[in-house]
Coordinates of C-alpha atoms in Angstrom, one line a residue:
Chain A
M7 CA -7.4 18.2 -14.0
Y8 CA -5.9 14.5 -12.9
E9 CA -7.3 13.0 -9.6
S10 CA -4.8 10.9 -7.3
S11 CA -6.6 7.6 -9.0
D12 CA -4.9 8.6 -12.1
L13 CA -1.5 8.9 -10.8
R14 CA 0.7 6.5 -12.8
K15 CA 4.4 6.0 -13.7
G16 CA 5.2 8.1 -16.7
L17 CA 2.7 10.7 -16.2
K18 CA 3.1 14.4 -16.3
I19 CA 2.0 17.0 -13.7
I20 CA 2.4 20.6 -12.7
I21 CA 4.1 20.9 -9.0
D22 CA 4.9 24.6 -7.9
G23 CA 4.5 25.6 -11.7
Q24 CA 7.4 22.8 -12.6
P25 CA 6.7 19.9 -14.9
Y26 CA 7.4 17.0 -13.1
I27 CA 7.2 13.2 -14.6
I28 CA 6.6 10.3 -12.2
T29 CA 9.3 7.9 -12.1
D30 CA 8.0 5.5 -9.8
F31 CA 4.8 4.9 -8.2
Q32 CA 3.2 2.9 -5.6
F33 CA -0.4 2.5 -4.3
S34 CA -0.4 1.8 -0.7
K35 CA -3.4 1.3 2.1
P36 CA -2.1 0.3 5.2
G37 CA -4.9 -1.8 7.1
K38 CA -7.8 0.4 7.8
G39 CA -6.2 3.3 6.3
Q40 CA -6.8 6.0 3.5
A41 CA -5.3 5.1 0.2
L42 CA -1.9 6.6 -0.1
Y43 CA -0.6 7.2 -3.6
R44 CA 3.3 7.2 -3.4
C45 CA 5.2 9.1 -6.0
K46 CA 8.8 9.4 -7.1
L47 CA 8.8 12.7 -9.0
K48 CA 11.6 14.0 -11.5
N49 CA 11.6 17.8 -12.2
M50 CA 11.8 17.8 -16.1
I51 CA 14.0 21.0 -16.3
T52 CA 16.3 20.4 -13.4
G53 CA 16.5 16.8 -13.2
Y54 CA 15.7 17.2 -9.5
T55 CA 14.0 14.3 -8.0
M56 CA 11.7 13.8 -4.7
D57 CA 9.4 11.6 -3.1
R58 CA 5.7 13.0 -2.6
T59 CA 2.9 11.1 -1.1
Y60 CA -0.5 12.2 -2.2
R61 CA -4.2 11.2 -0.8
S62 CA -7.7 10.6 -2.4
G63 CA -9.3 14.0 -3.3
D64 CA -5.7 15.5 -4.3
K65 CA -6.0 17.4 -7.8
F66 CA -2.9 17.5 -10.1
E67 CA -2.9 19.9 -13.4
P68 CA -1.2 18.0 -16.4
A69 CA 1.9 19.4 -17.6
N70 CA 1.5 20.9 -21.1
L71 CA 4.6 19.6 -22.8
E72 CA 5.3 19.2 -26.4
E73 CA 8.1 17.5 -28.5
R74 CA 9.0 18.9 -31.9
K75 CA 11.6 17.5 -34.5
M76 CA 14.3 20.3 -35.2
Q77 CA 17.8 20.9 -36.4
Y78 CA 20.6 21.7 -34.7
L79 CA 22.2 25.0 -36.5
Y80 CA 25.2 26.2 -34.6
N81 CA 26.3 27.7 -31.2
D82 CA 27.6 31.1 -31.3
G83 CA 28.4 31.5 -27.5
E84 CA 25.2 33.0 -27.0
G85 CA 23.2 29.7 -27.0
Y86 CA 22.5 26.9 -29.2
H87 CA 20.4 27.5 -32.2
F88 CA 17.8 24.9 -33.5
M89 CA 15.5 25.3 -36.3
D90 CA 11.8 23.6 -36.5
T91 CA 11.9 21.4 -39.8
K92 CA 8.4 22.3 -40.3
T93 CA 7.9 25.8 -39.9
Y94 CA 11.5 26.9 -40.3
D95 CA 11.0 29.2 -37.1
Q96 CA 14.2 29.3 -35.0
I97 CA 14.7 28.9 -31.4
T98 CA 17.7 29.3 -28.8
L99 CA 18.7 26.9 -25.9
T100 CA 21.3 27.7 -22.9
E101 CA 23.8 25.3 -22.3
E102 CA 22.1 24.3 -19.1
N103 CA 18.8 23.5 -21.0
V104 CA 21.0 21.8 -23.4
G105 CA 23.1 19.6 -20.6
D106 CA 25.1 16.6 -21.5
A107 CA 23.6 16.5 -25.0
K108 CA 26.2 19.2 -25.9
N109 CA 28.7 16.8 -26.1
F110 CA 27.3 14.8 -29.1
L111 CA 25.6 17.8 -31.0
Q112 CA 26.8 18.1 -34.6
D113 CA 25.5 20.8 -37.1
N114 CA 22.6 19.7 -38.9
M115 CA 21.8 16.9 -36.3
E116 CA 18.1 16.4 -36.1
V117 CA 17.0 16.2 -32.3
D118 CA 13.7 16.3 -30.2
V119 CA 13.1 19.7 -28.3
L120 CA 10.9 19.5 -25.3
F121 CA 8.6 22.6 -24.9
F122 CA 6.9 23.4 -21.6
N123 CA 4.0 25.9 -22.1
E124 CA 5.6 26.8 -25.5
T125 CA 9.3 27.6 -23.8
P126 CA 12.1 25.0 -24.9
I127 CA 13.4 23.5 -21.9
S128 CA 15.4 20.3 -23.0
I129 CA 16.6 18.1 -26.0
N130 CA 16.6 14.6 -26.7
L131 CA 19.2 13.3 -28.9
P132 CA 18.8 9.9 -31.0
N133 CA 20.1 7.2 -29.2
F134 CA 23.1 6.8 -31.5
V135 CA 25.1 9.1 -33.2
Q136 CA 28.2 8.9 -35.1
L137 CA 31.3 11.5 -34.8
K138 CA 34.9 11.6 -36.1
V139 CA 38.1 11.3 -33.7
T140 CA 40.1 14.5 -34.0
K141 CA 42.8 13.6 -31.8
A142 CA 44.0 10.0 -30.5
D143 CA 47.2 9.3 -29.3
P144 CA 48.7 6.2 -31.2
G145 CA 48.2 2.7 -29.2
V146 CA 51.2 1.1 -27.4
K147 CA 52.7 -1.5 -29.4
G148 CA 52.6 -5.1 -27.4
D149 CA 49.7 -3.7 -25.2
T150 CA 47.0 -6.0 -26.1
A151 CA 45.3 -7.0 -23.0
T152 CA 41.6 -7.1 -23.7
G153 CA 39.7 -4.1 -22.6
A154 CA 42.5 -1.8 -22.8
T155 CA 41.6 1.6 -23.7
K156 CA 42.9 5.0 -24.1
P157 CA 41.3 8.7 -24.5
A158 CA 40.1 10.1 -27.7
T159 CA 38.9 13.3 -28.7
L160 CA 35.7 13.7 -30.7
E161 CA 34.8 16.6 -33.4
T162 CA 32.7 18.3 -30.7
G163 CA 35.6 18.6 -28.4
Y164 CA 34.3 15.8 -26.2
T165 CA 36.9 13.0 -24.9
I166 CA 36.0 9.5 -24.4
Q167 CA 37.6 6.3 -23.8
V168 CA 38.1 4.2 -26.9
P169 CA 39.9 0.8 -27.5
L170 CA 43.6 1.0 -28.5
F171 CA 43.2 0.4 -32.3
I172 CA 41.0 3.7 -32.7
E173 CA 43.0 6.2 -35.1
E174 CA 42.7 10.3 -35.7
G175 CA 40.2 10.1 -38.8
D176 CA 37.7 7.2 -37.5
T177 CA 34.3 7.6 -37.4
L178 CA 32.7 5.8 -33.9
K179 CA 29.3 5.1 -33.1
I180 CA 28.7 6.5 -29.6
D181 CA 25.8 5.9 -27.3
T182 CA 24.1 9.0 -26.0
R183 CA 22.3 7.4 -23.4
T184 CA 25.5 6.3 -21.5
G185 CA 28.2 8.5 -23.1
Q186 CA 30.1 5.5 -24.3
Y187 CA 31.9 4.3 -27.5
V188 CA 29.8 1.4 -29.2
E189 CA 31.8 0.7 -32.1
R190 CA 34.0 2.1 -34.9
V191 CA 32.3 2.7 -38.3
K192 CA 33.5 1.6 -41.5
S193 CA 34.2 4.4 -43.9
Chain B
M12 CA -16.9 -25.1 10.7
E13 CA -17.2 -23.4 7.7
V14 CA -19.8 -20.8 7.0
Q15 CA -21.3 -19.5 3.4
V16 CA -22.4 -16.2 2.8
P17 CA -23.6 -14.3 0.1
C18 CA -21.6 -12.2 -2.4
S19 CA -23.9 -9.2 -1.7
S20 CA -26.0 -7.4 1.3
K21 CA -28.2 -4.8 1.9
E22 CA -26.3 -3.7 5.1
A23 CA -22.6 -2.7 4.5
I24 CA -20.1 -1.7 7.9
P25 CA -19.8 2.1 7.7
E26 CA -16.0 2.3 7.1
A27 CA -14.0 5.9 6.4
N28 CA -11.6 4.3 3.9
I29 CA -13.4 1.9 1.9
E30 CA -15.3 2.2 -1.3
L31 CA -18.2 -0.2 -2.2
F32 CA -19.4 -1.2 -5.2
K33 CA -23.3 -1.0 -5.2
I34 CA -25.4 -3.1 -7.3
E35 CA -29.1 -3.2 -8.4
G36 CA -31.6 -3.6 -5.6
E37 CA -29.7 -0.9 -3.5
R38 CA -27.2 -4.0 -2.5
Y39 CA -23.5 -3.9 -2.0
L40 CA -21.1 -6.2 -3.4
L41 CA -19.0 -7.4 -0.1
P42 CA -16.2 -5.8 0.9
S43 CA -15.5 -8.2 3.6
P44 CA -18.0 -11.0 4.7
E45 CA -17.7 -9.2 8.5
V46 CA -21.5 -8.0 8.1
F47 CA -22.5 -11.8 8.1
L48 CA -20.2 -13.5 10.0
K49 CA -19.8 -11.5 13.4
P50 CA -23.6 -12.2 14.1
H51 CA -23.0 -16.1 13.8
L52 CA -21.2 -15.7 17.2
S53 CA -24.7 -14.5 18.6
L54 CA -26.1 -17.6 18.0
G55 CA -23.8 -19.7 19.9
L56 CA -21.1 -20.9 17.1
D57 CA -17.6 -20.6 18.9
A58 CA -15.3 -21.3 16.0
F59 CA -15.9 -20.7 12.2
F60 CA -14.5 -19.3 8.9
H61 CA -15.4 -18.4 5.4
I62 CA -13.1 -18.3 2.4
G63 CA -14.7 -16.1 -0.3
P64 CA -14.4 -13.2 -2.6
A65 CA -14.3 -9.6 -1.2
F66 CA -14.6 -6.2 -3.5
R67 CA -13.4 -2.8 -3.1
K68 CA -13.6 0.2 -5.4
E69 CA -10.5 1.8 -6.4
E70 CA -8.0 -0.4 -5.0
K71 CA -5.2 -1.1 -7.4
G72 CA -1.6 -1.8 -6.9
H73 CA 0.7 -4.6 -6.6
I74 CA -0.9 -5.8 -3.3
H75 CA -4.4 -4.4 -4.1
S76 CA -6.8 -5.7 -6.3
S77 CA -10.7 -4.5 -6.7
E78 CA -11.6 -7.9 -6.3
F79 CA -9.9 -10.5 -3.9
T80 CA -10.1 -13.5 -1.8
I81 CA -10.4 -13.2 2.1
L82 CA -10.3 -16.1 4.7
E83 CA -12.0 -14.7 7.7
W84 CA -12.2 -16.4 10.8
Y85 CA -14.1 -16.0 14.4
R86 CA -13.1 -17.4 17.9
A87 CA -15.4 -17.1 20.7
S88 CA -13.9 -17.0 24.5
A89 CA -10.9 -15.6 22.8
D90 CA -8.9 -12.4 22.3
Y91 CA -6.3 -11.2 20.0
N92 CA -3.3 -13.1 21.1
D93 CA -5.2 -16.0 20.3
L94 CA -5.5 -15.2 16.7
I95 CA -2.2 -14.1 16.6
N96 CA -1.1 -17.8 17.8
D97 CA -3.4 -19.2 14.9
C98 CA -1.4 -17.0 12.3
F99 CA 1.7 -18.8 13.5
E100 CA 0.1 -22.0 13.4
I101 CA -1.7 -21.5 10.1
L102 CA 1.7 -20.5 8.6
S103 CA 3.7 -23.5 9.8
W104 CA 0.6 -25.8 8.6
I105 CA 0.9 -24.8 5.2
Y106 CA 4.8 -25.0 5.2
E107 CA 4.9 -28.5 6.9
T108 CA 1.9 -29.6 4.5
L109 CA 3.2 -28.3 0.9
K110 CA 6.9 -28.4 1.5
E111 CA 7.2 -31.6 -0.4
K112 CA 4.9 -30.7 -3.0
I113 CA 6.4 -27.0 -3.8
P114 CA 10.3 -26.9 -3.1
A115 CA 10.4 -23.2 -3.7
L116 CA 7.5 -22.6 -1.0
F117 CA 8.1 -19.6 1.3
Q118 CA 11.7 -19.2 -0.4
T119 CA 12.2 -16.0 1.0
A120 CA 9.7 -16.4 4.3
K121 CA 12.3 -18.9 6.0
T122 CA 9.1 -20.1 7.3
Q123 CA 10.5 -23.4 8.8
K124 CA 11.6 -21.1 11.5
L125 CA 8.1 -19.1 11.6
V126 CA 6.8 -20.0 14.6
S127 CA 10.4 -19.6 16.7
Q128 CA 11.6 -16.6 15.2
H129 CA 8.3 -14.5 14.6
Y130 CA 8.8 -10.9 15.7
I131 CA 5.9 -9.3 17.8
I132 CA 6.3 -5.3 18.1
T133 CA 3.7 -2.7 19.2
I134 CA 2.7 0.4 17.5
E135 CA 4.2 2.6 20.1
E136 CA 7.8 0.8 20.1
A137 CA 7.6 0.8 16.3
F138 CA 6.8 4.5 16.0
C139 CA 9.2 5.5 18.8
R140 CA 12.0 3.7 17.3
Y141 CA 11.5 4.2 13.6
A142 CA 9.5 7.7 13.3
G143 CA 10.8 9.4 16.5
W144 CA 7.3 10.1 18.0
N145 CA 4.5 8.3 19.9
P146 CA 1.2 8.1 18.0
I147 CA -0.5 6.6 21.1
K148 CA 0.0 9.9 22.7
I149 CA -0.2 12.5 19.9
H150 CA -3.3 11.9 17.8
D151 CA -2.3 13.0 14.3
E152 CA -4.1 10.4 11.6
N153 CA -2.6 11.6 8.5
R154 CA 1.2 11.4 10.0
F155 CA 0.6 8.0 11.5
E156 CA -0.8 6.4 8.2
E157 CA 2.2 8.3 6.2
D158 CA 4.5 7.2 8.3
L159 CA 3.2 3.7 9.1
V160 CA 3.9 2.9 5.2
T161 CA 6.9 5.2 4.4
K162 CA 9.1 4.8 7.7
I163 CA 7.6 1.7 9.8
E164 CA 6.7 -1.0 7.3
P165 CA 10.4 -0.3 5.3
A166 CA 11.9 -0.9 8.9
L167 CA 10.3 -4.2 10.1
P168 CA 11.9 -7.7 9.2
Q169 CA 11.4 -8.2 5.3
N170 CA 11.9 -11.9 6.3
G171 CA 9.4 -14.1 8.3
A172 CA 6.5 -13.0 10.0
V173 CA 6.2 -9.7 11.8
I174 CA 3.1 -8.8 14.0
L175 CA 2.4 -5.0 14.8
K176 CA -0.4 -4.7 17.2
D177 CA -2.0 -2.5 19.9
F178 CA -3.2 0.4 17.5
P179 CA -4.2 3.8 18.6
A180 CA -7.6 3.7 19.9
W181 CA -8.9 6.2 17.1
A182 CA -8.0 3.3 14.3
S183 CA -10.1 0.6 16.4
S184 CA -12.6 0.5 13.9
L185 CA -14.8 -2.6 15.4
S186 CA -12.1 -3.8 17.8
R187 CA -12.1 -3.9 21.6
I188 CA -10.6 -0.9 23.7
K189 CA -7.8 -2.4 25.7
E190 CA -8.9 -2.1 29.5
S191 CA -5.8 -1.4 30.8
N192 CA -5.3 1.8 28.5
P193 CA -8.0 3.6 26.8
N194 CA -5.7 5.3 24.3
I195 CA -4.7 1.5 22.8
C196 CA -7.1 -0.8 21.0
E197 CA -6.6 -4.7 20.8
R198 CA -6.1 -4.9 17.3
F199 CA -2.8 -6.4 15.2
E200 CA -1.8 -6.8 11.5
L201 CA 0.2 -9.6 10.5
Y202 CA 2.9 -9.1 7.8
L203 CA 4.8 -11.7 6.3
D204 CA 7.9 -10.9 4.0
G205 CA 7.2 -7.3 4.6
I206 CA 3.4 -7.8 3.0
E207 CA 0.3 -7.1 5.1
L208 CA -1.3 -10.3 5.2
A209 CA -4.1 -9.9 8.0
N210 CA -5.8 -7.8 10.4
G211 CA -7.3 -9.2 13.4
F212 CA -8.8 -7.7 16.7
S213 CA -10.5 -8.6 19.5
E214 CA -14.3 -7.9 19.0
L215 CA -16.1 -4.4 20.3
L216 CA -19.4 -6.1 21.5
D217 CA -21.2 -2.8 22.5
S218 CA -23.6 -1.9 20.3
S219 CA -24.1 1.6 21.5
E220 CA -20.4 2.2 21.2
Q221 CA -20.0 0.7 17.9
R222 CA -23.0 2.6 16.4
L223 CA -21.2 6.0 17.8
R224 CA -18.0 4.8 16.0
F225 CA -20.3 3.9 12.8
I226 CA -21.3 7.7 12.9
E227 CA -18.1 8.9 13.0
E228 CA -17.1 6.9 10.5
N229 CA -19.8 8.2 8.3
Q230 CA -19.0 11.9 9.2
K231 CA -15.2 11.1 7.8
R232 CA -16.6 9.7 4.6
I233 CA -19.2 13.0 4.1
E234 CA -15.8 15.1 4.7
R235 CA -14.0 13.1 2.1
G236 CA -16.8 13.5 -0.3
L237 CA -18.2 9.9 0.0
E238 CA -21.8 8.5 0.1
P239 CA -22.5 8.0 4.3
I240 CA -23.7 4.4 4.5
D241 CA -26.8 3.5 6.6
L242 CA -26.0 2.0 9.9
P243 CA -26.4 -1.7 9.8
E244 CA -28.9 -2.1 12.3
R245 CA -29.4 -6.2 11.9
F246 CA -25.4 -6.3 12.5
L247 CA -25.9 -3.8 15.5
S248 CA -28.4 -5.6 17.2
A249 CA -26.5 -8.7 17.0
L250 CA -23.4 -7.6 18.9
D251 CA -25.1 -7.5 22.5
S252 CA -25.9 -11.2 22.8
C253 CA -22.2 -12.0 21.4
P254 CA -19.7 -13.9 23.9
P255 CA -16.1 -12.2 24.1
S256 CA -14.3 -13.0 21.1
A257 CA -12.0 -12.3 18.5
G258 CA -12.1 -12.3 14.6
I259 CA -9.6 -11.7 11.9
A260 CA -9.4 -11.6 8.1
L261 CA -6.4 -12.4 5.9
G262 CA -5.9 -11.7 2.3
I263 CA -5.3 -15.4 0.3
D264 CA -4.1 -13.6 -2.7
R265 CA -1.1 -11.9 -1.0
L266 CA -0.5 -15.2 1.2
L267 CA -0.1 -17.0 -2.3
M268 CA 2.0 -14.2 -3.2
V269 CA 4.5 -14.8 -0.5
M270 CA 4.2 -18.4 -0.9
V271 CA 5.1 -18.6 -4.7
G272 CA 7.6 -15.2 -4.3
A273 CA 5.2 -13.4 -6.6
D274 CA 5.6 -9.8 -7.1
H275 CA 2.4 -8.3 -8.1
I276 CA -1.0 -9.8 -6.6
K277 CA -2.1 -10.0 -10.6
K278 CA 0.2 -12.9 -11.0
V279 CA -1.5 -15.0 -8.3
I280 CA -5.0 -14.1 -9.7
L281 CA -6.3 -16.1 -12.1
P282 CA -5.7 -14.1 -15.5
L283 CA -9.2 -14.6 -16.9
R284 CA -10.8 -12.9 -13.7
E285 CA -9.7 -9.4 -15.3
H286 CA -12.0 -9.9 -17.9
F287 CA -15.3 -10.9 -15.8

């Protein structure tokens, strides 16, 4: 168990049976008053955030979380299938668990799957991925204004904004944290 | 007049919310110099101060350090309003004395206007305005402390000096109850740029009343699993012979934070002190 004085940014605890991460923390002690431990918390499954204030004497259960390296296999409509690269165990995540990461998932991609009490709850992609453009309209000639963009569809079916010189078949480097185009990769 | 006091003491003031460091010989590191300083009033000193270290266990945050520096001063024949004036005079004096040498001094506090623009608000007014209830009429200690930090402090002006005064009587600790209203004590907090800097009050000088409050504080300590503190008999026996007076403690490290615009107390405490 954790005590209030253990609370700090980044600590993972259980509240009402759900795993939360402390995203912001402040110790307060007004005047002659009691110590207050003010936390901003993020639910690690739903992403829901909330503020809570704790006092000396409060106790917290550590969240039993574990990250495992897994390989993405395929999506068969029922879910996203992954395989543990060490044990070859296979698991299935729902679309909700996978979240926005589905826009950048490629077959055989290695990702970190987060488990809470042995149940997979979310995945973490590498910060950068490389994906092929499957559809892009030709850039309009003469339109060379800097910063001008057009939509392009990636092999995952996701559409992003890219510079005008990008063509079908190009491979692009994408930042998965922002979901934005970084650069064209020379093939 | 400056008064020197030891860093440790056999006696300590029983306070529910302060955790003490105990050292060899059953002595406490001083959580505040009060236990030594206040009895000087009974010796006939009428204005004196002390600057020195203070130690409080389990306090660590952007404006908390378990070792810090206190400036504490007392005035005989005075009350908390005199101390409020002292605060503004000290802040203005610091500004006038140092502004040529430190151009970035009090950059956000706009201290050149500290005296003319300071803002005084009572607890009752602040809570009714920003928290929607009156803690002078409703006694709820937990809600009071939480709202003070989450609703009142952020709503107060964040530039310059603010006085928050007239605390509920239950939060009086060592301060005098207002004659005109038994639910209010003559206590205030000074904030500068939103940071709580000082706590001052008209002194309670009735030893039997003070003894009862210490017993209550010890009761709260026991409820929270803390060791009760032996009543400071030497301190109590000096109270009855003190003249009407007022005293205040100001956090020097926090004052420095505001003066130079530091966002964490660590940045104004010498780094090597961390190792001792």
